[in-house]
Amino acid sequence: MPASPESVAAFRDAYRREHVPERYSGWLHFAFTFGFGGAVLFGCLLQLRSVSAWEWLAVPLSAVYVNLAEYWGHRGPMHHLTRGLRLVYERHTRQHHRFFTDATMVIDAVRDFRAVLFPPVLMVFFLAAFALPAGLLLAVLASPNVAWLFGATSLGYFLNYEFLHLAYHLPPRHPLARLPLVARLKRLHTIHHDPARMAARNFNITYPLGDWLFGTLERR
């Protein structure tokens, strides 16, 4: 049964009381995500030295890899309770998808950034558990330039993910929400927020490559 606007509003009130600290600032959260992330990305680019043509291939290959990682991470532990990843499931399925349904996609205030952006601790976890080990392995198997390009591409993709996801939940008249690409991708994400479809359709929050490849893309 679809959630009523009243039940969504009640959940939002409860979420804000229980999960949003009194001193939380949505703008500080935004600034940390894009400021810290952007600084690390820039630091990766500064390490490049005389990149060869074959090393530049790391950029598109890394982007495809991260897109598929986004797809399977979303289709898997974000929507299915997985041992050791309960927090990911709780925050996404039991909180984010109750805060936003296909009929209630818009945030009410900047403090609701808390329900959209990844917590800072998960961003640090992303760097330490995902980008760093893969980068070290690539430095050994390929070259340091490939490793730095992988790190920069992966982080750039993550920031693009956060930007697009936040834009999907802004008011329709907001300038970012009105960008043609954002509006088109938002329609796919809105379908995903239908409670009857969320575990079966449109798992790519950014570009629907994984959904197209694995038959879960729905455009209606």
C-alpha positions as semicolon CSV with decimal commas, in nm:
position;residue;x (nm);y (nm);z (nm)
1;M;0,000;0,000;0,000
2;P;0,147;0,341;-0,095
3;A;0,247;0,563;0,195
4;S;0,011;0,855;0,249
5;P;0,148;1,211;0,264
6;E;0,042;1,219;0,630
7;S;0,244;0,907;0,717
8;V;0,548;1,044;0,532
9;A;0,517;1,375;0,719
10;A;0,495;1,187;1,050
11;F;0,804;0,982;0,965
12;R;0,995;1,296;0,867
13;D;0,914;1,458;1,201
14;A;1,029;1,146;1,386
15;Y;1,345;1,119;1,175
16;R;1,439;1,481;1,246
17;R;1,393;1,429;1,620
18;E;1,586;1,102;1,636
19;H;1,854;1,132;1,367
20;V;1,927;1,502;1,307
21;P;2,141;1,655;1,585
22;E;2,028;1,994;1,711
23;R;2,353;2,156;1,593
24;Y;2,344;1,993;1,251
25;S;2,392;2,229;0,956
26;G;2,293;2,117;0,609
27;W;2,524;2,372;0,450
28;L;2,822;2,256;0,657
29;H;2,744;1,898;0,556
30;F;2,734;2,009;0,193
31;A;3,058;2,206;0,231
32;F;3,241;1,912;0,388
33;T;3,128;1,669;0,118
34;F;3,228;1,886;-0,176
35;G;3,510;2,080;-0,008
36;F;3,694;1,781;0,137
37;G;3,612;1,561;-0,161
38;G;3,719;1,826;-0,407
39;A;4,046;1,887;-0,222
40;V;4,135;1,516;-0,226
41;L;4,043;1,493;-0,595
42;F;4,266;1,794;-0,674
43;G;4,544;1,636;-0,469
44;C;4,523;1,320;-0,683
45;L;4,554;1,524;-1,002
46;L;4,861;1,706;-0,868
47;Q;5,042;1,372;-0,841
48;L;5,023;1,298;-1,215
49;R;5,349;1,296;-1,406
50;S;5,375;1,274;-1,788
51;V;5,062;1,065;-1,838
52;S;5,083;0,841;-2,144
53;A;4,798;0,773;-2,384
54;W;4,731;0,425;-2,247
55;E;4,725;0,555;-1,889
56;W;4,444;0,799;-1,979
57;L;4,230;0,493;-2,050
58;A;4,205;0,460;-1,672
59;V;3,951;0,745;-1,669
60;P;3,669;0,585;-1,877
61;L;3,742;0,237;-1,743
62;S;3,729;0,364;-1,384
63;A;3,402;0,548;-1,454
64;V;3,241;0,229;-1,587
65;Y;3,373;0,030;-1,291
66;V;3,238;0,278;-1,037
67;N;2,902;0,295;-1,217
68;L;2,865;-0,082;-1,185
69;A;2,982;-0,067;-0,822
70;E;2,711;0,195;-0,760
71;Y;2,455;-0,031;-0,928
72;W;2,539;-0,349;-0,736
73;G;2,588;-0,168;-0,406
74;H;2,243;-0,013;-0,444
75;R;2,072;-0,326;-0,574
76;G;2,241;-0,540;-0,309
77;P;2,311;-0,423;0,049
78;M;2,120;-0,095;0,022
79;H;1,797;-0,285;-0,045
80;H;1,871;-0,628;0,103
81;L;1,981;-0,682;0,461
82;T;2,339;-0,808;0,442
83;R;2,552;-0,931;0,728
84;G;2,796;-0,662;0,837
85;L;2,618;-0,392;0,637
86;R;2,301;-0,345;0,840
87;L;2,369;0,029;0,882
88;V;2,369;0,077;0,503
89;Y;2,036;-0,105;0,470
90;E;1,879;0,078;0,765
91;R;1,984;0,419;0,643
92;H;1,875;0,363;0,284
93;T;1,569;0,137;0,278
94;R;1,422;0,203;0,621
95;Q;1,501;0,573;0,641
96;H;1,570;0,734;0,303
97;H;1,289;0,549;0,123
98;R;1,040;0,634;0,396
99;F;1,150;0,997;0,400
100;F;1,108;1,017;0,022
101;T;0,848;0,831;-0,184
102;D;0,763;0,883;-0,550
103;A;0,482;1,116;-0,436
104;T;0,693;1,305;-0,179
105;M;1,036;1,358;-0,336
106;V;1,110;1,713;-0,221
107;I;1,300;1,819;0,091
108;D;1,126;2,063;0,324
109;A;1,437;2,250;0,441
110;V;1,816;2,254;0,422
111;R;1,835;2,042;0,739
112;D;1,688;1,760;0,530
113;F;2,024;1,733;0,352
114;R;2,091;1,485;0,633
115;A;1,846;1,243;0,469
116;V;2,012;1,273;0,126
117;L;2,388;1,323;0,152
118;F;2,613;1,045;0,279
119;P;2,731;1,106;0,637
120;P;3,093;1,232;0,651
121;V;3,203;0,910;0,821
122;L;3,078;0,706;0,523
123;M;3,269;0,932;0,285
124;V;3,590;0,867;0,479
125;F;3,501;0,496;0,479
126;F;3,458;0,512;0,100
127;L;3,808;0,653;0,061
128;A;3,976;0,417;0,309
129;A;3,796;0,092;0,222
130;F;3,737;0,132;-0,151
131;A;3,957;0,386;-0,329
132;L;4,279;0,344;-0,129
133;P;4,322;-0,037;-0,157
134;A;4,226;-0,038;-0,526
135;G;4,460;0,252;-0,593
136;L;4,753;0,078;-0,422
137;L;4,687;-0,237;-0,624
138;L;4,676;-0,041;-0,950
139;A;5,001;0,136;-0,863
140;V;5,171;-0,204;-0,839
141;L;4,999;-0,375;-1,134
142;A;4,987;-0,079;-1,374
143;S;5,151;0,251;-1,279
144;P;5,126;0,532;-1,023
145;N;4,955;0,752;-1,283
146;V;4,683;0,490;-1,335
147;A;4,633;0,470;-0,958
148;W;4,599;0,849;-0,922
149;L;4,363;0,867;-1,220
150;F;4,151;0,590;-1,070
151;G;4,136;0,778;-0,740
152;A;4,045;1,109;-0,906
153;T;3,783;0,950;-1,131
154;S;3,626;0,750;-0,848
155;L;3,606;1,053;-0,622
156;G;3,475;1,271;-0,903
157;Y;3,206;1,013;-0,970
158;F;3,113;1,005;-0,601
159;L;3,077;1,384;-0,592
160;N;2,871;1,370;-0,911
161;Y;2,651;1,107;-0,741
162;E;2,598;1,332;-0,440
163;F;2,526;1,637;-0,655
164;L;2,270;1,459;-0,874
165;H;2,101;1,283;-0,584
166;L;2,059;1,609;-0,396
167;A;1,929;1,781;-0,711
168;Y;1,660;1,512;-0,751
169;H;1,519;1,604;-0,411
170;L;1,516;1,982;-0,458
171;P;1,193;2,170;-0,536
172;P;1,097;2,145;-0,906
173;R;1,145;2,520;-0,960
174;H;1,502;2,518;-0,827
175;P;1,752;2,604;-1,107
176;L;1,944;2,279;-1,059
177;A;1,627;2,069;-1,073
178;R;1,531;2,236;-1,401
179;L;1,850;2,139;-1,586
180;P;1,745;1,905;-1,871
181;L;1,980;1,620;-1,776
182;V;1,889;1,643;-1,407
183;A;1,516;1,646;-1,488
184;R;1,551;1,341;-1,710
185;L;1,752;1,142;-1,456
186;K;1,517;1,253;-1,177
187;R;1,227;1,083;-1,354
188;L;1,417;0,754;-1,339
189;H;1,497;0,806;-0,971
190;T;1,136;0,895;-0,892
191;I;1,026;0,561;-1,037
192;H;1,279;0,393;-0,806
193;H;1,119;0,567;-0,508
194;D;0,785;0,400;-0,579
195;P;0,764;0,156;-0,283
196;A;0,644;-0,117;-0,520
197;R;0,946;-0,072;-0,749
198;M;1,232;0,031;-0,523
199;A;1,379;-0,321;-0,490
200;A;1,344;-0,401;-0,860
201;R;1,396;-0,097;-1,083
202;N;1,639;0,190;-1,157
203;F;1,927;0,124;-0,918
204;N;2,170;0,363;-1,085
205;I;2,128;0,697;-0,911
206;T;2,353;0,864;-1,168
207;Y;2,371;0,727;-1,523
208;P;2,167;0,413;-1,596
209;L;2,443;0,201;-1,750
210;G;2,408;-0,081;-1,497
211;D;2,028;-0,077;-1,521
212;W;2,051;-0,097;-1,902
213;L;2,300;-0,383;-1,891
214;F;2,111;-0,593;-1,635
215;G;1,756;-0,526;-1,748
216;T;1,631;-0,320;-1,454
217;L;1,585;0,011;-1,637
218;E;1,228;0,149;-1,638
219;R;1,155;0,479;-1,812
220;R;0,781;0,514;-1,752
